[in-house]
Amino acid sequence: TNEDDPSSSSTSTTIEPPPSTAASMGPVVTTTTAGWTIDRHCRINTDNGILQTGCLQGHCLQPVFLSDDAKQEMMDYNQKIVIQGTLDGDTSKFQGGGKGPKRRGNNNTKNNNNGDQAAAARKRQWNYFQEFLTKTYGSGNGSGTDGDGNDDRNLDVVIDGANVGYYKQNFNNAPKHVDYRQIDQVVQHFQQTQGKRVLLVLHARHFSHKLMPSWAQPIVDK
């Protein structure tokens, strides 16, 4: 967020999540009497998850397990964002993710029709994506194909391609496109080196010929 411009505040500060009956992880508190400190160089032991610096030094990171109700609410919430392209009550003029101001059309018939068509297209694409996941990786509901009620097509690793591709790309005269080699290295690490089943998620705009350099085409064609 931009502290000098209140209008640039994060969407999360203006949108309230839908009412939930799912279990909550509760307030985040510290076990020390000194309160919180900000450590931008906090180190974590990747073998055991123990924090090596900071006010929680010596404590171990713990997984937060979601209940079935919480998972369903999260899925419904994400689907609403995808299909509508926005959130109810969102008054921010920014798109988020550094994409700049939202492009809002005028309230006329032509723009309304374009908006309806865009929403319909997003819904078709979302349905196609869900069908692809179910067909390729199974439903994940325990129907299974291995005889023991487990789906042997389950994913091991899901990679957020944009986050990986833009890692360390914030410098002067940096290209507007993601680092395709960087993404490929991460995919190959899990897929080839560790033998994991990998799903790479990356927005279609990153494959546009206007954005993607020609040298990246062989990587995409793998």
Short mmCIF file of C-alpha atoms in Angstrom, two decimals:
data_model
loop_
_atom_site.label_atom_id
_atom_site.label_comp_id
_atom_site.label_asym_id
_atom_site.label_seq_id
_atom_site.Cartn_x
_atom_site.Cartn_y
_atom_site.Cartn_z
CA THR A 1 0.00 0.00 0.00
CA ASN A 2 0.98 3.63 -0.48
CA GLU A 3 0.87 5.37 2.89
CA ASP A 4 0.80 8.79 1.20
CA ASP A 5 -2.24 7.92 -0.92
CA PRO A 6 -5.20 6.47 1.06
CA SER A 7 -6.99 5.65 -2.20
CA SER A 8 -4.28 3.14 -3.05
CA SER A 9 -4.99 0.97 -0.03
CA SER A 10 -5.19 -2.76 -0.46
CA THR A 11 -8.49 -4.31 -1.44
CA SER A 12 -8.28 -6.41 1.72
CA THR A 13 -8.71 -3.25 3.80
CA THR A 14 -11.99 -2.32 2.14
CA ILE A 15 -13.56 -5.75 1.56
CA GLU A 16 -14.96 -7.89 4.33
CA PRO A 17 -14.92 -11.66 3.76
CA PRO A 18 -18.34 -13.36 3.68
CA PRO A 19 -19.74 -14.59 7.02
CA SER A 20 -18.16 -17.88 7.97
CA THR A 21 -18.99 -20.70 10.32
CA ALA A 22 -15.70 -22.46 9.58
CA ALA A 23 -13.06 -22.82 12.27
CA SER A 24 -10.70 -19.87 12.57
CA MET A 25 -7.00 -19.95 13.41
CA GLY A 26 -7.80 -17.11 15.84
CA PRO A 27 -5.77 -14.00 16.57
CA VAL A 28 -2.06 -14.06 15.87
CA VAL A 29 -0.21 -13.46 19.13
CA THR A 30 3.35 -13.61 20.37
CA THR A 31 4.39 -15.66 23.36
CA THR A 32 6.96 -13.08 24.44
CA THR A 33 6.35 -10.00 26.60
CA ALA A 34 8.43 -7.81 24.31
CA GLY A 35 5.76 -7.69 21.61
CA TRP A 36 6.37 -7.86 17.88
CA THR A 37 9.51 -6.80 16.05
CA ILE A 38 10.04 -6.52 12.31
CA ASP A 39 12.96 -8.54 11.01
CA ARG A 40 13.40 -8.25 7.24
CA HIS A 41 16.21 -10.80 7.29
CA CYS A 42 14.56 -13.51 9.37
CA ARG A 43 16.13 -16.89 8.70
CA ILE A 44 14.30 -20.21 8.83
CA ASN A 45 15.84 -23.63 9.14
CA THR A 46 14.37 -25.36 6.09
CA ASP A 47 15.02 -28.81 7.58
CA ASN A 48 12.80 -28.37 10.64
CA GLY A 49 10.92 -25.06 10.13
CA ILE A 50 12.44 -23.39 13.21
CA LEU A 51 12.81 -19.60 13.15
CA GLN A 52 16.42 -18.64 13.73
CA THR A 53 15.94 -14.90 14.38
CA GLY A 54 13.19 -12.48 15.37
CA CYS A 55 10.84 -12.29 18.33
CA LEU A 56 9.73 -15.90 17.78
CA GLN A 57 13.26 -17.25 17.51
CA GLY A 58 13.37 -20.92 18.39
CA HIS A 59 9.71 -21.49 17.60
CA CYS A 60 8.68 -23.83 14.80
CA LEU A 61 6.38 -22.92 11.96
CA GLN A 62 3.20 -24.98 12.08
CA PRO A 63 0.81 -25.84 9.24
CA VAL A 64 -2.69 -24.38 9.40
CA PHE A 65 -5.19 -27.04 8.38
CA LEU A 66 -8.42 -25.91 6.74
CA SER A 67 -11.72 -27.57 7.51
CA ASP A 68 -13.89 -28.78 4.63
CA ASP A 69 -16.20 -25.80 5.21
CA ALA A 70 -13.28 -23.37 5.08
CA LYS A 71 -11.97 -24.95 1.87
CA GLN A 72 -15.39 -24.70 0.23
CA GLU A 73 -15.77 -21.06 1.28
CA MET A 74 -12.35 -20.25 -0.13
CA MET A 75 -13.22 -21.96 -3.43
CA ASP A 76 -16.54 -20.11 -3.66
CA TYR A 77 -14.83 -16.82 -2.89
CA ASN A 78 -12.15 -17.38 -5.54
CA GLN A 79 -14.74 -18.39 -8.11
CA LYS A 80 -16.67 -15.18 -7.49
CA ILE A 81 -13.52 -13.12 -8.03
CA VAL A 82 -12.72 -14.95 -11.27
CA ILE A 83 -16.19 -14.77 -12.81
CA GLN A 84 -17.11 -11.24 -11.70
CA GLY A 85 -13.63 -9.83 -12.14
CA THR A 86 -14.07 -7.88 -8.90
CA LEU A 87 -15.47 -8.12 -5.38
CA ASP A 88 -18.74 -6.84 -3.99
CA GLY A 89 -18.08 -3.56 -2.26
CA ASP A 90 -14.71 -2.99 -3.92
CA THR A 91 -14.29 0.78 -4.23
CA SER A 92 -10.56 0.85 -4.99
CA LYS A 93 -9.63 2.41 -8.32
CA PHE A 94 -6.60 0.16 -8.64
CA GLN A 95 -6.43 -3.37 -10.04
CA GLY A 96 -3.82 -4.57 -7.57
CA GLY A 97 -0.59 -6.42 -8.28
CA GLY A 98 0.99 -3.25 -9.69
CA LYS A 99 -1.30 -3.33 -12.75
CA GLY A 100 -2.37 0.28 -12.34
CA PRO A 101 -5.84 1.88 -12.33
CA LYS A 102 -8.89 -0.18 -13.25
CA ARG A 103 -10.31 0.35 -16.70
CA ARG A 104 -13.94 1.20 -16.10
CA GLY A 105 -16.30 1.73 -19.01
CA ASN A 106 -18.99 4.38 -19.21
CA ASN A 107 -22.51 3.44 -18.23
CA ASN A 108 -23.87 2.99 -21.71
CA THR A 109 -25.41 0.03 -23.52
CA LYS A 110 -22.30 -0.79 -25.54
CA ASN A 111 -20.03 -0.97 -22.51
CA ASN A 112 -22.61 -2.92 -20.51
CA ASN A 113 -22.87 -5.46 -23.34
CA ASN A 114 -19.07 -5.73 -23.47
CA GLY A 115 -19.02 -6.30 -19.73
CA ASP A 116 -21.63 -9.06 -19.99
CA GLN A 117 -19.67 -10.73 -22.79
CA ALA A 118 -16.44 -10.54 -20.78
CA ALA A 119 -18.16 -12.09 -17.75
CA ALA A 120 -19.59 -14.88 -19.90
CA ALA A 121 -16.14 -15.54 -21.38
CA ARG A 122 -14.57 -15.68 -17.92
CA LYS A 123 -17.22 -18.18 -16.81
CA ARG A 124 -16.57 -20.42 -19.84
CA GLN A 125 -12.83 -20.30 -19.24
CA TRP A 126 -13.27 -21.02 -15.53
CA ASN A 127 -15.50 -24.03 -16.26
CA TYR A 128 -12.95 -25.30 -18.78
CA PHE A 129 -10.17 -24.92 -16.20
CA GLN A 130 -12.16 -26.86 -13.59
CA GLU A 131 -12.93 -29.63 -16.09
CA PHE A 132 -9.23 -29.79 -17.02
CA LEU A 133 -8.21 -30.18 -13.38
CA THR A 134 -10.76 -32.93 -12.73
CA LYS A 135 -9.93 -34.81 -15.93
CA THR A 136 -6.16 -34.53 -15.52
CA TYR A 137 -5.67 -34.78 -11.78
CA GLY A 138 -8.90 -36.27 -10.46
CA SER A 139 -11.65 -34.84 -8.33
CA GLY A 140 -9.65 -34.96 -5.10
CA ASN A 141 -12.74 -36.15 -3.23
CA GLY A 142 -11.50 -39.64 -2.46
CA SER A 143 -13.30 -41.40 -5.33
CA GLY A 144 -9.87 -42.75 -6.29
CA THR A 145 -8.49 -44.96 -9.01
CA ASP A 146 -5.95 -47.03 -7.12
CA GLY A 147 -8.36 -49.36 -5.32
CA ASP A 148 -7.82 -47.81 -1.90
CA GLY A 149 -10.05 -44.77 -2.25
CA ASN A 150 -7.12 -42.54 -3.18
CA ASP A 151 -6.76 -40.72 -6.46
CA ASP A 152 -3.31 -41.61 -7.78
CA ARG A 153 -3.40 -38.59 -10.09
CA ASN A 154 -3.20 -36.11 -7.24
CA LEU A 155 -0.83 -33.17 -7.64
CA ASP A 156 2.37 -32.85 -5.66
CA VAL A 157 3.32 -29.25 -6.47
CA VAL A 158 1.41 -26.21 -7.75
CA ILE A 159 3.62 -23.36 -9.00
CA ASP A 160 2.46 -19.75 -9.22
CA GLY A 161 4.31 -18.92 -12.43
CA ALA A 162 4.02 -15.14 -12.19
CA ASN A 163 5.50 -15.02 -8.67
CA VAL A 164 8.40 -17.20 -9.76
CA GLY A 165 8.82 -15.38 -13.07
CA TYR A 166 8.93 -11.90 -11.54
CA TYR A 167 11.30 -12.89 -8.72
CA LYS A 168 14.21 -10.42 -8.61
CA GLN A 169 12.93 -8.69 -11.76
CA ASN A 170 12.27 -5.33 -10.09
CA PHE A 171 15.24 -3.32 -11.37
CA ASN A 172 15.89 -0.44 -13.75
CA ASN A 173 15.06 -1.27 -17.37
CA ALA A 174 13.77 -4.70 -16.38
CA PRO A 175 11.74 -6.43 -19.11
CA LYS A 176 7.97 -6.36 -18.78
CA HIS A 177 7.73 -10.10 -19.28
CA VAL A 178 8.39 -12.80 -16.71
CA ASP A 179 11.67 -14.67 -16.60
CA TYR A 180 10.66 -17.78 -18.54
CA ARG A 181 13.98 -19.50 -17.88
CA GLN A 182 13.51 -18.99 -14.15
CA ILE A 183 10.05 -20.57 -14.28
CA ASP A 184 11.38 -23.48 -16.34
CA GLN A 185 14.18 -24.12 -13.84
CA VAL A 186 11.70 -24.39 -10.96
CA VAL A 187 9.41 -26.69 -12.96
CA GLN A 188 12.32 -28.92 -13.98
CA HIS A 189 13.61 -29.04 -10.39
CA PHE A 190 10.39 -30.56 -9.09
CA GLN A 191 9.41 -32.51 -12.19
CA GLN A 192 12.72 -34.00 -13.32
CA THR A 193 14.95 -33.89 -10.24
CA GLN A 194 12.35 -34.86 -7.64
CA GLY A 195 9.90 -36.76 -9.84
CA LYS A 196 6.91 -34.72 -8.69
CA ARG A 197 3.62 -34.15 -10.49
CA VAL A 198 3.61 -30.42 -11.22
CA LEU A 199 0.92 -27.95 -12.25
CA LEU A 200 2.17 -24.58 -13.47
CA VAL A 201 -0.40 -21.76 -13.31
CA LEU A 202 0.34 -18.74 -15.51
CA HIS A 203 -2.03 -16.16 -17.02
CA ALA A 204 -2.60 -16.37 -20.78
CA ARG A 205 -1.24 -12.84 -21.30
CA HIS A 206 2.26 -14.16 -20.55
CA PHE A 207 2.04 -16.24 -23.76
CA SER A 208 1.02 -13.31 -25.96
CA HIS A 209 3.41 -12.67 -28.85
CA LYS A 210 3.31 -8.98 -27.93
CA LEU A 211 4.81 -9.77 -24.53
CA MET A 212 6.66 -13.06 -24.81
CA PRO A 213 10.11 -12.86 -26.49
CA SER A 214 10.85 -15.27 -29.33
CA TRP A 215 13.63 -17.00 -27.37
CA ALA A 216 11.04 -18.18 -24.82
CA GLN A 217 8.96 -20.13 -27.38
CA PRO A 218 11.02 -23.36 -27.09
CA ILE A 219 10.54 -23.26 -23.31
CA VAL A 220 6.79 -22.87 -23.69
CA ASP A 221 6.67 -25.68 -26.26
CA LYS A 222 8.18 -28.23 -23.84
#
